[in-house]
Tab-separated table of C-alpha atoms in Angstrom:
chain	number	residue	atom	x	y	z
A	643	UNK	CA	-11.305	-25.551	46.280
A	644	UNK	CA	-9.654	-26.424	49.642
A	645	UNK	CA	-8.329	-22.845	49.706
A	646	UNK	CA	-11.332	-21.388	49.029
A	647	UNK	CA	-12.579	-23.358	52.087
A	648	UNK	CA	-10.061	-21.905	54.013
A	649	UNK	CA	-10.467	-18.242	53.306
A	650	UNK	CA	-14.211	-18.974	54.070
A	651	UNK	CA	-13.539	-20.343	57.624
A	652	UNK	CA	-10.458	-18.199	58.319
A	653	UNK	CA	-13.168	-14.853	57.640
A	654	UNK	CA	-15.728	-16.947	60.006
A	655	UNK	CA	-13.194	-17.182	62.815
A	656	UNK	CA	-11.956	-13.823	62.695
A	657	UNK	CA	-15.620	-12.739	62.938
A	658	UNK	CA	-15.995	-15.117	66.058
A	659	UNK	CA	-19.011	-16.845	64.903
A	660	UNK	CA	-20.767	-19.320	62.994
A	661	UNK	CA	-20.407	-22.749	61.305
A	662	UNK	CA	-20.193	-26.792	61.242
A	663	UNK	CA	-21.388	-28.992	64.112
A	664	UNK	CA	-23.859	-34.016	65.833
A	665	UNK	CA	-27.366	-39.986	67.035
A	666	UNK	CA	-30.054	-41.098	68.609
A	667	UNK	CA	-29.865	-41.848	72.463
A	668	UNK	CA	-32.216	-44.076	73.901
A	669	UNK	CA	-32.544	-41.852	77.001
A	670	UNK	CA	-32.709	-38.345	76.514
A	671	UNK	CA	-34.546	-37.895	79.599
A	672	UNK	CA	-33.039	-35.442	82.429
A	673	UNK	CA	-30.244	-36.873	84.473
A	674	UNK	CA	-30.394	-37.917	87.984
A	675	UNK	CA	-29.550	-34.830	89.353
A	676	UNK	CA	-31.867	-32.768	87.149
A	677	UNK	CA	-32.715	-30.430	89.948
A	678	UNK	CA	-29.415	-29.570	91.115
A	679	UNK	CA	-29.521	-26.101	88.900
A	680	UNK	CA	-27.009	-23.488	90.244
A	681	UNK	CA	-27.213	-19.652	89.442
A	682	UNK	CA	-23.913	-18.260	88.708
A	683	UNK	CA	-23.648	-15.166	90.102
A	684	UNK	CA	-20.456	-14.090	88.109
A	685	UNK	CA	-20.119	-15.082	84.263
A	686	UNK	CA	-16.752	-16.863	83.086
A	687	UNK	CA	-16.216	-14.236	80.229
A	688	UNK	CA	-16.800	-9.955	80.270
A	689	UNK	CA	-19.866	-11.026	77.896
A	690	UNK	CA	-21.353	-13.235	80.488
A	691	UNK	CA	-20.676	-10.717	83.150
A	692	UNK	CA	-22.555	-8.144	80.870
A	693	UNK	CA	-25.260	-10.117	80.205
A	694	UNK	CA	-25.950	-11.038	83.954
A	695	UNK	CA	-25.622	-7.259	84.612
A	696	UNK	CA	-28.238	-6.669	82.357
A	697	UNK	CA	-30.667	-9.069	84.228
A	698	UNK	CA	-29.919	-12.514	82.574
A	699	UNK	CA	-29.435	-15.260	85.048
A	700	UNK	CA	-26.584	-18.111	84.067
A	701	UNK	CA	-27.748	-21.470	85.111
A	702	UNK	CA	-25.454	-24.579	85.454
A	703	UNK	CA	-25.929	-28.231	86.130
A	704	UNK	CA	-25.158	-31.251	84.818
A	705	UNK	CA	-26.948	-33.477	81.923
A	706	UNK	CA	-25.557	-36.781	81.365
A	707	UNK	CA	-22.416	-36.191	82.958
A	708	UNK	CA	-21.738	-33.277	81.216
A	709	UNK	CA	-21.302	-29.909	82.834
A	710	UNK	CA	-23.798	-27.269	81.225
A	711	UNK	CA	-25.235	-23.937	81.350
A	712	UNK	CA	-27.002	-21.517	79.638
A	713	UNK	CA	-28.801	-17.851	80.119
A	714	UNK	CA	-32.040	-17.101	80.866
A	715	UNK	CA	-34.164	-14.029	80.944
A	716	UNK	CA	-38.005	-14.054	81.200
A	717	UNK	CA	-40.283	-10.386	80.701
A	718	UNK	CA	-41.755	-8.926	83.809
A	719	UNK	CA	-44.504	-11.188	84.726
A	720	UNK	CA	-46.057	-14.520	83.101
A	721	UNK	CA	-44.693	-15.516	79.891
A	722	UNK	CA	-47.808	-14.188	77.758
A	723	UNK	CA	-46.188	-15.770	74.588
A	724	UNK	CA	-44.521	-18.955	76.151
A	725	UNK	CA	-40.483	-19.516	75.917
A	726	UNK	CA	-37.951	-19.413	72.875
A	727	UNK	CA	-34.936	-21.765	72.992
A	728	UNK	CA	-32.104	-20.142	71.380
A	729	UNK	CA	-28.838	-22.228	69.999
A	730	UNK	CA	-26.010	-20.164	68.713
A	731	UNK	CA	-23.998	-21.507	65.661
A	732	UNK	CA	-20.643	-23.317	65.838
A	733	UNK	CA	-17.978	-21.578	67.401
A	734	UNK	CA	-20.165	-19.050	69.031
A	735	UNK	CA	-21.503	-18.481	72.272
A	736	UNK	CA	-24.266	-18.409	74.611
A	737	UNK	CA	-23.477	-14.650	75.599
A	738	UNK	CA	-23.554	-13.442	71.968
A	739	UNK	CA	-27.364	-13.182	72.044
A	740	UNK	CA	-27.129	-10.555	75.096
A	741	UNK	CA	-23.378	-9.055	74.724
A	742	UNK	CA	-21.088	-8.449	71.802
A	743	UNK	CA	-20.252	-6.213	69.090
A	744	UNK	CA	-21.544	-5.422	65.818
A	745	UNK	CA	-21.906	-8.758	64.007
A	746	UNK	CA	-23.849	-10.206	66.803
A	747	UNK	CA	-26.017	-7.312	67.174
A	748	UNK	CA	-29.039	-8.696	64.980
A	749	UNK	CA	-28.810	-11.697	67.680
A	750	UNK	CA	-28.901	-9.156	70.345
A	751	UNK	CA	-31.795	-7.077	68.963
A	752	UNK	CA	-33.787	-10.667	68.481
A	753	UNK	CA	-33.784	-11.317	72.189
A	754	UNK	CA	-34.552	-7.787	73.151
A	755	UNK	CA	-37.530	-8.161	70.890
A	756	UNK	CA	-38.623	-11.268	72.093
A	757	UNK	CA	-38.792	-10.036	75.692
A	758	UNK	CA	-40.601	-6.751	74.678
A	759	UNK	CA	-43.260	-8.926	73.082
A	760	UNK	CA	-43.838	-11.181	76.190
A	761	UNK	CA	-41.528	-14.143	75.338
A	762	UNK	CA	-39.303	-15.568	77.814
A	763	UNK	CA	-35.749	-16.414	76.147
A	764	UNK	CA	-33.325	-19.462	77.007
A	765	UNK	CA	-30.306	-19.209	75.082
A	766	UNK	CA	-28.001	-22.847	74.993
A	767	UNK	CA	-24.335	-23.104	75.169
A	768	UNK	CA	-22.500	-25.764	73.486
A	769	UNK	CA	-19.950	-27.959	74.457
A	770	UNK	CA	-16.116	-27.699	73.742
A	771	UNK	CA	-14.265	-30.721	72.096
A	772	UNK	CA	-16.516	-33.231	73.310
A	773	UNK	CA	-18.440	-33.730	70.215
A	774	UNK	CA	-17.063	-36.227	67.644
A	775	UNK	CA	-17.109	-37.056	64.158
A	776	UNK	CA	-17.843	-40.756	62.846
A	777	UNK	CA	-14.010	-41.599	63.215
A	778	UNK	CA	-13.770	-39.971	66.777
A	779	UNK	CA	-11.986	-36.563	65.957
A	780	UNK	CA	-13.138	-33.893	68.144
A	781	UNK	CA	-15.159	-30.995	66.601
A	782	UNK	CA	-14.498	-27.954	68.893
A	783	UNK	CA	-17.600	-25.885	69.921
A	784	UNK	CA	-20.536	-26.668	68.216
A	785	UNK	CA	-23.957	-28.577	68.858
A	786	UNK	CA	-24.382	-32.472	68.299
A	787	UNK	CA	-26.559	-32.584	65.505
A	788	UNK	CA	-24.870	-35.397	63.402
A	789	UNK	CA	-27.043	-38.730	63.705
A	790	UNK	CA	-24.077	-41.192	64.552
A	791	UNK	CA	-23.903	-44.714	66.536
A	792	UNK	CA	-22.855	-43.054	69.672
A	793	UNK	CA	-25.147	-41.597	72.405
A	794	UNK	CA	-25.890	-37.965	71.674
A	795	UNK	CA	-24.621	-35.032	73.886
A	796	UNK	CA	-27.048	-32.439	73.498
A	797	UNK	CA	-30.469	-34.053	73.242
A	798	UNK	CA	-30.336	-34.873	76.942
A	799	UNK	CA	-29.331	-31.656	77.654
A	800	UNK	CA	-32.359	-30.126	75.659
A	801	UNK	CA	-34.895	-32.573	77.069
A	802	UNK	CA	-33.388	-31.211	80.412
A	803	UNK	CA	-34.214	-28.087	80.259
A	804	UNK	CA	-37.546	-28.683	78.408
A	805	UNK	CA	-38.592	-31.187	81.467
A	806	UNK	CA	-37.171	-28.954	84.260
A	807	UNK	CA	-35.808	-25.854	83.686
A	808	UNK	CA	-38.602	-24.507	81.913
A	809	UNK	CA	-41.244	-25.855	84.422
A	810	UNK	CA	-39.376	-24.702	87.092
A	811	UNK	CA	-39.119	-21.211	85.987
A	812	UNK	CA	-42.379	-20.498	84.328
A	813	UNK	CA	-44.620	-18.111	86.209
A	814	UNK	CA	-48.287	-18.888	86.950
A	815	UNK	CA	-50.414	-17.629	84.403
A	816	UNK	CA	-48.086	-18.244	81.496
A	817	UNK	CA	-48.250	-19.713	78.067
A	818	UNK	CA	-47.116	-23.243	77.527
A	819	UNK	CA	-45.761	-22.650	74.273
A	820	UNK	CA	-42.187	-23.569	73.637
A	821	UNK	CA	-40.408	-22.695	70.573
A	822	UNK	CA	-36.744	-22.954	69.312
A	823	UNK	CA	-34.557	-21.511	66.678
A	824	UNK	CA	-30.545	-21.761	66.049
A	825	UNK	CA	-28.417	-20.330	63.781
A	826	UNK	CA	-25.981	-22.323	61.429
A	827	UNK	CA	-25.314	-25.812	63.294
A	828	UNK	CA	-27.470	-24.466	66.080
A	829	UNK	CA	-29.939	-24.302	62.937
A	830	UNK	CA	-29.252	-28.243	62.467
A	831	UNK	CA	-29.605	-28.782	65.984
A	832	UNK	CA	-32.694	-26.716	66.064
A	833	UNK	CA	-34.198	-29.096	63.528
A	834	UNK	CA	-32.735	-32.708	65.262
A	835	UNK	CA	-34.292	-31.326	68.685
A	836	UNK	CA	-37.828	-29.913	67.492
A	837	UNK	CA	-38.549	-33.408	65.556
A	838	UNK	CA	-36.969	-35.734	68.541
A	839	UNK	CA	-39.268	-33.682	71.153
A	840	UNK	CA	-41.911	-32.815	68.574
A	841	UNK	CA	-44.552	-33.692	71.472
A	842	UNK	CA	-43.587	-30.736	73.275
A	843	UNK	CA	-42.217	-28.090	70.817
A	844	UNK	CA	-44.862	-25.393	69.497
A	845	UNK	CA	-42.995	-24.631	66.175
A	846	UNK	CA	-39.068	-23.944	65.148
A	847	UNK	CA	-37.555	-21.801	63.043
A	848	UNK	CA	-33.917	-22.816	61.447
A	849	UNK	CA	-31.757	-19.967	60.346
A	850	UNK	CA	-28.908	-20.530	57.524
A	851	UNK	CA	-29.381	-24.464	57.898
A	852	UNK	CA	-29.835	-28.013	56.383
A	853	UNK	CA	-30.852	-31.253	56.794
A	854	UNK	CA	-28.902	-33.061	59.821
A	855	UNK	CA	-30.326	-36.525	58.936
A	856	UNK	CA	-28.498	-36.417	55.458
A	857	UNK	CA	-25.496	-34.254	56.556
A	858	UNK	CA	-21.768	-35.478	57.863
A	859	UNK	CA	-19.558	-33.368	59.682
A	860	UNK	CA	-15.641	-34.187	58.817
A	861	UNK	CA	-13.546	-32.684	61.763
A	862	UNK	CA	-10.406	-33.251	60.225
A	863	UNK	CA	-8.472	-30.151	61.372
A	864	UNK	CA	-6.736	-30.444	57.851
A	865	UNK	CA	-9.837	-29.257	56.078
A	866	UNK	CA	-10.007	-26.202	58.137
A	867	UNK	CA	-8.115	-23.482	59.768
A	868	UNK	CA	-10.456	-22.952	62.108
A	869	UNK	CA	-9.722	-24.097	66.117
A	870	UNK	CA	-13.363	-23.275	67.382
A	871	UNK	CA	-15.101	-25.325	65.070
A	872	UNK	CA	-13.196	-28.038	63.201
A	873	UNK	CA	-13.414	-29.278	59.869
A	874	UNK	CA	-16.488	-29.172	57.225
A	875	UNK	CA	-20.105	-30.545	56.244
A	876	UNK	CA	-20.836	-32.902	53.567
A	877	UNK	CA	-23.945	-33.618	51.985
A	878	UNK	CA	-24.184	-37.475	52.269
A	879	UNK	CA	-26.058	-38.014	48.725
A	880	UNK	CA	-23.795	-35.508	46.760
A	881	UNK	CA	-20.301	-36.042	49.023
A	882	UNK	CA	-19.937	-32.260	48.073
A	883	UNK	CA	-19.371	-29.531	50.846
A	884	UNK	CA	-22.456	-27.516	51.660
A	885	UNK	CA	-20.869	-24.309	50.349
A	886	UNK	CA	-20.792	-25.521	46.911
A	887	UNK	CA	-23.419	-24.641	44.540
A	888	UNK	CA	-26.109	-27.356	44.362
A	889	UNK	CA	-24.243	-29.155	46.749
A	890	UNK	CA	-27.370	-30.882	48.374
A	891	UNK	CA	-29.471	-31.208	45.004
A	892	UNK	CA	-30.285	-35.025	44.259
A	893	UNK	CA	-32.916	-37.105	42.778
A	894	UNK	CA	-33.498	-39.224	46.329
A	895	UNK	CA	-31.990	-39.482	49.279
A	896	UNK	CA	-31.265	-43.145	50.015
A	897	UNK	CA	-28.471	-42.380	52.604
A	898	UNK	CA	-30.732	-40.209	55.004
A	899	UNK	CA	-30.672	-41.388	58.457
A	900	UNK	CA	-33.822	-42.194	60.182
A	901	UNK	CA	-35.566	-39.617	61.664
A	902	UNK	CA	-36.761	-39.726	64.948
A	903	UNK	CA	-40.170	-38.770	66.710
A	904	UNK	CA	-42.378	-38.835	69.529
A	905	UNK	CA	-44.928	-39.627	66.912
A	906	UNK	CA	-47.428	-36.775	68.332
A	907	UNK	CA	-50.959	-36.386	66.952
A	908	UNK	CA	-50.238	-33.260	65.263
A	909	UNK	CA	-46.549	-32.202	64.666
A	910	UNK	CA	-45.070	-28.781	65.033
A	911	UNK	CA	-44.952	-25.979	62.401
A	912	UNK	CA	-41.548	-24.634	61.028
A	913	UNK	CA	-40.041	-21.973	58.958
A	914	UNK	CA	-36.791	-21.297	57.411
A	915	UNK	CA	-34.806	-18.424	56.959
A	916	UNK	CA	-32.076	-17.887	54.878
A	917	UNK	CA	-30.098	-15.251	52.845
A	918	UNK	CA	-30.022	-16.893	49.031
A	919	UNK	CA	-26.350	-15.479	49.081
A	920	UNK	CA	-25.024	-17.328	52.417
A	921	UNK	CA	-21.749	-18.588	51.210
A	922	UNK	CA	-21.533	-21.315	54.121
A	923	UNK	CA	-24.784	-23.160	53.731
A	924	UNK	CA	-25.848	-23.575	49.876
A	925	UNK	CA	-29.597	-22.645	49.774
A	926	UNK	CA	-30.151	-26.093	48.071
A	927	UNK	CA	-29.565	-27.570	51.672
A	928	UNK	CA	-31.935	-25.451	53.118
A	929	UNK	CA	-34.523	-26.506	50.583
A	930	UNK	CA	-33.647	-30.175	51.029
A	931	UNK	CA	-34.034	-29.771	54.685
A	932	UNK	CA	-37.691	-28.218	53.837
A	933	UNK	CA	-38.663	-30.909	51.470
A	934	UNK	CA	-37.488	-33.727	54.057
A	935	UNK	CA	-39.581	-31.827	56.868
A	936	UNK	CA	-42.587	-31.648	55.068
A	937	UNK	CA	-42.035	-35.240	54.062
A	938	UNK	CA	-42.239	-36.156	57.706
A	939	UNK	CA	-45.201	-34.247	58.428
A	940	UNK	CA	-44.157	-31.404	59.804
A	941	UNK	CA	-46.313	-28.125	58.547
A	942	UNK	CA	-44.688	-25.883	56.585
A	943	UNK	CA	-45.164	-22.350	57.026
A	944	UNK	CA	-43.028	-20.953	53.936
A	945	UNK	CA	-39.337	-20.303	53.713
A	946	UNK	CA	-38.305	-16.668	54.201
A	947	UNK	CA	-35.439	-16.027	51.856
A	948	UNK	CA	-33.654	-13.045	51.349
A	949	UNK	CA	-33.045	-12.765	47.383
A	950	UNK	CA	-29.562	-12.888	46.428
A	951	UNK	CA	-27.196	-9.873	46.372
A	952	UNK	CA	-25.070	-11.713	43.575
A	953	UNK	CA	-21.849	-13.050	44.951
A	954	UNK	CA	-22.054	-15.385	47.638
A	955	UNK	CA	-20.805	-13.953	51.064
A	956	UNK	CA	-19.653	-15.572	53.895
A	957	UNK	CA	-21.376	-12.749	56.158
A	958	UNK	CA	-24.865	-13.453	54.535
A	959	UNK	CA	-24.617	-16.670	56.561
A	960	UNK	CA	-24.816	-14.792	59.857
A	961	UNK	CA	-27.961	-13.841	61.824
A	962	UNK	CA	-29.651	-10.943	60.103
A	963	UNK	CA	-32.057	-8.128	61.638
A	964	UNK	CA	-34.497	-8.907	58.774
A	965	UNK	CA	-35.087	-12.191	60.128
A	966	UNK	CA	-35.968	-11.230	63.876
A	967	UNK	CA	-39.647	-9.737	63.350
A	968	UNK	CA	-40.779	-12.419	60.865
A	969	UNK	CA	-39.543	-15.166	63.410
A	970	UNK	CA	-41.422	-13.615	66.064
A	971	UNK	CA	-44.560	-13.110	64.261
A	972	UNK	CA	-44.248	-16.859	63.104
A	973	UNK	CA	-44.080	-18.142	66.626
A	974	UNK	CA	-46.830	-15.505	67.831
A	975	UNK	CA	-49.007	-16.970	65.038
A	976	UNK	CA	-48.897	-20.595	66.277
A	977	UNK	CA	-50.003	-19.624	69.975
A	978	UNK	CA	-53.229	-21.038	69.751
A	979	UNK	CA	-53.050	-23.362	66.613
């Protein structure tokens, strides 16, 4: 079984995108230097430089002691449809949504379509080797979706984006709507953030993702050959790796961490997206996440599932063009609700 895991993860490493990611902090508000935002004129990579050349802005700032950045682009004039926050998968980069080769083209198409429809887009970038698992092992480049007994790295970062970055760049006459979507461990983090900041999020769409409150990250380098996103994800109820068939199927969920909410009068709607042949996150994990979200009072708009093509395929885990229009239609439909 372990050799099979290695094959899956090596393929995704070669692809340059994808998989695994990190608790409630009592202070997820912006840090003291929330307004100390730098516009970076030159990107740190060829891909970032290409994004900047194409009109994206790279913003750099500090969030609870961590140097963070993001890529931002808005439509011409007001944000008529609001703003979409986007989170990449484990081992990925923000620039994969505005520059890159074949495997990330569907992501680039998504941001292009969103901008054309009047949404602003903010693509977040994870830290590298700052997120740790429960044993303190570093986890590579991924968002901190897991619920652990330590301060979370990414909730304050996202809180700063919501409370400072977005208001400071939103043109007069714009929609106040804020949407969030993400792939793989970025999808797990999408659920963490959307439920934590559920008084500020209009709707959310996790892609190829499961339940962050019932999943553990094990960042043991012996379990994976990937250096960019170390380790594996395991369901807490079954102790199975999430790549396994039926890995998240259980009669009950006693090991689920406590969900964290701002307890708004009306919780945001969600719509899940996944390919039934996903070779990294089993469909049972997506279904578990949907069940738990609905149980917490989030409004389920029905999952978008691409039918199985037969054998599981790691490439079916990635962002697909088939998701783009339905995600934007879903966000559009939630604008005035």
